[in-house]
Amino acid sequence: MRKKFKRQEYARYKKLGEKWRRPKGRTSKMRRYEKGKPAMPAIGYRKPREVRGLHPSGYEDVLVSNMEELEALDPEKQAARIASAVGTRKKNLMLEKARELGIKVLNP
């Protein structure tokens, strides 16, 4: 599970959002990596190169808009995500075809 890096003192002031901002204060305990303070992002938290950019299921996420794109997928490495522009009737046909080909659909 990914670590959530939150802004320093975001809970203290309502106007501050949770989104990460680097602490820049001279005496900031967080900037100085003091024990008991929230962690700051560092290169050591990065994922291994093999799984970077993959869906949590381990498949490569591929956006599919039509049957040709669906048939071109590799069922062992890639999973389909049907585009939102595809209508219900065409989506149902694509789901049936994906089931036949053994392709995982991420948004059935």
Coordinates of N, CA and C in Angstrom, one line a residue:
M1 N 0.8 -1.2 0.0 CA 0.0 0.0 0.0 C 0.9 1.3 0.0
R2 N 0.5 2.2 -0.8 CA 1.3 3.4 -0.9 C 1.1 4.3 0.4
K3 N 2.2 5.0 0.7 CA 2.2 5.8 1.9 C 1.6 7.2 1.4
K4 N 0.8 7.7 2.3 CA 0.2 9.0 2.0 C 1.0 10.1 2.7
F5 N 1.6 11.0 1.9 CA 2.4 12.1 2.4 C 1.5 13.3 2.4
K6 N 1.4 13.8 3.6 CA 0.5 14.9 3.8 C 1.2 16.2 4.2
R7 N 0.6 17.3 4.0 CA 1.2 18.6 4.2 C 1.4 18.8 5.7
Q8 N 2.5 19.5 6.1 CA 2.8 19.8 7.4 C 1.7 20.7 8.1
E9 N 1.2 20.3 9.2 CA 0.2 21.0 10.0 C -1.1 21.2 9.2
Y10 N -1.4 20.3 8.3 CA -2.7 20.4 7.5 C -3.9 20.3 8.5
A11 N -3.8 19.5 9.6 CA -4.9 19.4 10.5 C -5.1 20.6 11.4
R12 N -4.1 21.4 11.5 CA -4.1 22.5 12.4 C -4.9 23.7 11.8
Y13 N -4.8 23.9 10.5 CA -5.5 25.0 9.9 C -6.4 24.5 8.8
K14 N -7.6 25.0 8.8 CA -8.6 24.5 7.9 C -8.3 24.9 6.4
K15 N -7.6 26.1 6.3 CA -7.3 26.6 4.9 C -6.3 25.7 4.2
L16 N -5.5 24.9 5.0 CA -4.5 24.1 4.3 C -5.1 22.8 3.9
G17 N -4.8 22.4 2.7 CA -5.3 21.1 2.2 C -4.3 20.0 2.6
E18 N -4.7 18.8 2.3 CA -3.8 17.6 2.7 C -2.7 17.5 1.6
K19 N -2.8 18.0 0.4 CA -1.9 17.8 -0.6 C -0.5 18.2 -0.2
W20 N 0.5 17.3 -0.6 CA 1.9 17.5 -0.2 C 2.5 18.8 -0.7
R21 N 3.1 19.5 0.3 CA 3.9 20.7 0.0 C 5.2 20.5 0.8
R22 N 6.3 20.8 0.3 CA 7.6 20.6 1.0 C 7.7 21.6 2.1
P23 N 8.0 21.2 3.4 CA 8.2 22.2 4.4 C 9.5 23.0 4.2
K24 N 9.4 24.3 4.3 CA 10.6 25.1 4.0 C 11.1 26.0 5.2
G25 N 10.4 25.9 6.3 CA 10.8 26.7 7.5 C 12.2 26.3 8.1
R26 N 12.8 27.3 8.6 CA 14.2 27.1 9.1 C 14.2 26.1 10.3
T27 N 13.2 26.2 11.2 CA 13.1 25.3 12.3 C 12.1 24.2 12.2
S28 N 11.7 23.9 11.0 CA 10.7 22.9 10.8 C 11.2 21.5 11.2
K29 N 10.5 20.9 12.1 CA 10.9 19.5 12.6 C 10.7 18.5 11.5
M30 N 9.7 18.7 10.7 CA 9.5 17.7 9.6 C 10.6 17.8 8.6
R31 N 11.0 19.0 8.2 CA 12.1 19.2 7.3 C 13.4 18.6 7.7
R32 N 13.6 18.6 9.1 CA 14.8 18.1 9.6 C 14.7 16.6 9.9
Y33 N 13.7 16.0 9.5 CA 13.5 14.5 9.7 C 13.5 14.1 11.1
E34 N 12.9 14.8 12.0 CA 12.9 14.5 13.4 C 12.0 13.3 13.7
K35 N 12.4 12.5 14.6 CA 11.6 11.3 15.0 C 10.3 11.6 15.5
G36 N 9.2 10.9 15.1 CA 7.9 11.2 15.6 C 7.1 12.1 14.7
K37 N 7.8 12.7 13.7 CA 7.1 13.7 12.8 C 6.8 12.9 11.5
P38 N 5.8 13.4 10.7 CA 5.5 12.7 9.5 C 6.6 12.6 8.5
A39 N 6.6 11.6 7.7 CA 7.7 11.3 6.8 C 7.6 12.2 5.6
M40 N 8.7 12.5 4.9 CA 8.7 13.3 3.7 C 9.0 12.3 2.5
P41 N 8.5 12.6 1.3 CA 8.8 11.7 0.2 C 10.3 11.6 -0.1
A42 N 10.7 10.4 -0.4 CA 12.1 10.2 -0.7 C 12.2 9.1 -1.8
I43 N 13.3 9.0 -2.5 CA 13.4 8.0 -3.6 C 13.2 6.6 -3.1
G44 N 13.5 6.3 -1.8 CA 13.4 5.0 -1.3 C 12.0 4.4 -1.3
Y45 N 11.0 5.3 -1.4 CA 9.6 4.9 -1.4 C 9.1 4.4 -2.8
R46 N 9.9 4.6 -3.8 CA 9.5 4.3 -5.1 C 9.3 2.8 -5.3
K47 N 8.4 2.4 -6.2 CA 8.1 1.0 -6.5 C 9.2 0.4 -7.4
P48 N 9.3 -0.9 -7.4 CA 10.3 -1.6 -8.2 C 9.9 -1.3 -9.7
R49 N 10.9 -1.3 -10.6 CA 10.7 -0.9 -12.0 C 9.8 -1.8 -12.7
E50 N 9.7 -3.1 -12.3 CA 8.9 -4.1 -13.0 C 7.4 -3.8 -12.8
V51 N 7.0 -3.3 -11.6 CA 5.6 -3.1 -11.4 C 5.1 -1.6 -11.5
R52 N 6.1 -0.7 -11.9 CA 5.7 0.7 -12.0 C 4.7 0.9 -13.1
G53 N 3.7 1.6 -12.9 CA 2.7 1.9 -13.9 C 1.7 0.8 -14.2
L54 N 1.7 -0.3 -13.5 CA 0.8 -1.4 -13.6 C -0.4 -1.2 -12.7
H55 N -1.5 -1.8 -13.1 CA -2.7 -1.8 -12.3 C -2.4 -2.7 -11.1
P56 N -3.1 -2.4 -9.9 CA -2.8 -3.2 -8.7 C -3.0 -4.7 -8.9
S57 N -3.8 -5.1 -9.9 CA -4.0 -6.5 -10.2 C -2.8 -7.2 -10.9
G58 N -1.8 -6.3 -11.4 CA -0.6 -6.8 -12.0 C -0.7 -6.7 -13.6
Y59 N -1.8 -6.3 -14.1 CA -2.0 -6.2 -15.5 C -1.7 -4.8 -16.0
E60 N -1.3 -4.6 -17.3 CA -1.1 -3.3 -17.9 C -2.5 -2.8 -18.2
D61 N -2.8 -1.6 -17.9 CA -4.2 -1.0 -18.1 C -4.2 -0.4 -19.5
V62 N -5.1 -0.9 -20.4 CA -5.2 -0.5 -21.7 C -6.6 0.0 -22.0
L63 N -6.8 1.3 -22.5 CA -8.1 1.8 -22.8 C -8.5 1.3 -24.1
V64 N -9.7 0.8 -24.2 CA -10.2 0.2 -25.4 C -11.5 0.8 -25.8
S65 N -11.6 1.2 -27.1 CA -12.8 1.9 -27.6 C -13.6 1.1 -28.6
N66 N -13.0 0.0 -29.2 CA -13.7 -0.8 -30.2 C -13.2 -2.2 -30.1
M67 N -13.9 -3.1 -30.9 CA -13.6 -4.5 -30.9 C -12.2 -4.8 -31.4
E68 N -11.7 -4.1 -32.4 CA -10.3 -4.4 -33.0 C -9.3 -4.2 -31.9
E69 N -9.4 -3.1 -31.1 CA -8.5 -2.8 -30.0 C -8.5 -3.9 -29.0
L70 N -9.7 -4.4 -28.7 CA -9.9 -5.5 -27.7 C -9.3 -6.8 -28.1
E71 N -9.4 -7.1 -29.4 CA -8.8 -8.3 -30.0 C -7.3 -8.3 -30.0
A72 N -6.7 -7.1 -30.1 CA -5.3 -6.9 -30.2 C -4.6 -7.1 -28.8
L73 N -5.3 -7.2 -27.8 CA -4.7 -7.3 -26.4 C -4.1 -8.7 -26.2
D74 N -3.1 -8.7 -25.3 CA -2.4 -9.9 -24.8 C -3.1 -10.3 -23.5
P75 N -3.9 -11.3 -23.4 CA -4.6 -11.6 -22.2 C -3.8 -12.0 -21.0
E76 N -2.5 -12.3 -21.2 CA -1.6 -12.7 -20.1 C -1.0 -11.4 -19.4
K77 N -0.8 -10.4 -20.2 CA -0.1 -9.2 -19.7 C -1.0 -7.9 -19.6
Q78 N -2.1 -7.9 -20.4 CA -2.9 -6.7 -20.5 C -4.3 -6.9 -20.0
A79 N -4.9 -5.9 -19.5 CA -6.3 -5.9 -19.1 C -7.0 -4.7 -19.8
A80 N -8.2 -4.9 -20.1 CA -9.0 -3.8 -20.9 C -9.7 -2.9 -19.9
R81 N -9.8 -1.6 -20.3 CA -10.7 -0.7 -19.6 C -11.5 -0.1 -20.7
I82 N -12.8 -0.3 -20.7 CA -13.7 0.1 -21.8 C -13.9 1.7 -21.6
A83 N -13.7 2.4 -22.7 CA -13.8 3.9 -22.7 C -15.2 4.3 -22.4
S84 N -15.4 5.4 -21.7 CA -16.7 5.9 -21.3 C -17.5 6.3 -22.5
A85 N -16.9 6.6 -23.6 CA -17.7 7.0 -24.8 C -18.4 5.8 -25.5
V86 N -18.1 4.6 -25.1 CA -18.7 3.4 -25.6 C -20.1 3.3 -25.0
G87 N -21.1 3.0 -25.8 CA -22.5 2.9 -25.3 C -22.7 1.5 -24.7
T88 N -23.9 1.4 -24.1 CA -24.2 0.1 -23.3 C -24.3 -1.1 -24.2
R89 N -24.9 -1.0 -25.4 CA -25.1 -2.1 -26.3 C -23.7 -2.6 -26.8
K90 N -22.9 -1.7 -27.2 CA -21.5 -2.1 -27.7 C -20.7 -2.6 -26.5
K91 N -20.9 -2.0 -25.3 CA -20.1 -2.4 -24.2 C -20.4 -3.9 -23.8
N92 N -21.7 -4.2 -23.9 CA -22.1 -5.6 -23.6 C -21.5 -6.6 -24.6
L93 N -21.5 -6.2 -25.9 CA -20.8 -7.0 -26.9 C -19.3 -7.2 -26.6
M94 N -18.7 -6.1 -26.2 CA -17.3 -6.2 -25.9 C -17.0 -7.0 -24.7
L95 N -17.9 -7.0 -23.7 CA -17.7 -7.8 -22.5 C -17.8 -9.3 -22.9
E96 N -18.8 -9.7 -23.7 CA -18.9 -11.1 -24.2 C -17.7 -11.5 -24.9
K97 N -17.2 -10.7 -25.8 CA -16.0 -11.0 -26.6 C -14.7 -11.1 -25.7
A98 N -14.6 -10.3 -24.7 CA -13.5 -10.4 -23.7 C -13.6 -11.7 -22.9
R99 N -14.8 -12.1 -22.6 CA -15.0 -13.3 -21.9 C -14.5 -14.5 -22.7
E100 N -14.8 -14.5 -24.0 CA -14.4 -15.5 -25.0 C -12.9 -15.6 -25.1
L101 N -12.3 -14.4 -25.2 CA -10.8 -14.3 -25.4 C -10.0 -14.5 -24.1
G102 N -10.7 -14.5 -23.0 CA -10.1 -14.6 -21.7 C -9.4 -13.3 -21.2
I103 N -9.9 -12.2 -21.6 CA -9.3 -10.9 -21.3 C -10.0 -10.3 -20.1
K104 N -9.2 -9.9 -19.1 CA -9.8 -9.3 -17.9 C -10.3 -7.8 -18.2
V105 N -11.5 -7.5 -17.8 CA -12.0 -6.1 -18.0 C -12.0 -5.4 -16.6
L106 N -11.4 -4.3 -16.5 CA -11.3 -3.6 -15.2 C -12.5 -2.8 -14.8
N107 N -13.4 -2.5 -15.8 CA -14.6 -1.7 -15.5 C -15.8 -2.4 -16.2
P108 N -16.2 -3.6 -15.7 CA -17.3 -4.3 -16.4 C -18.6 -3.6 -16.2

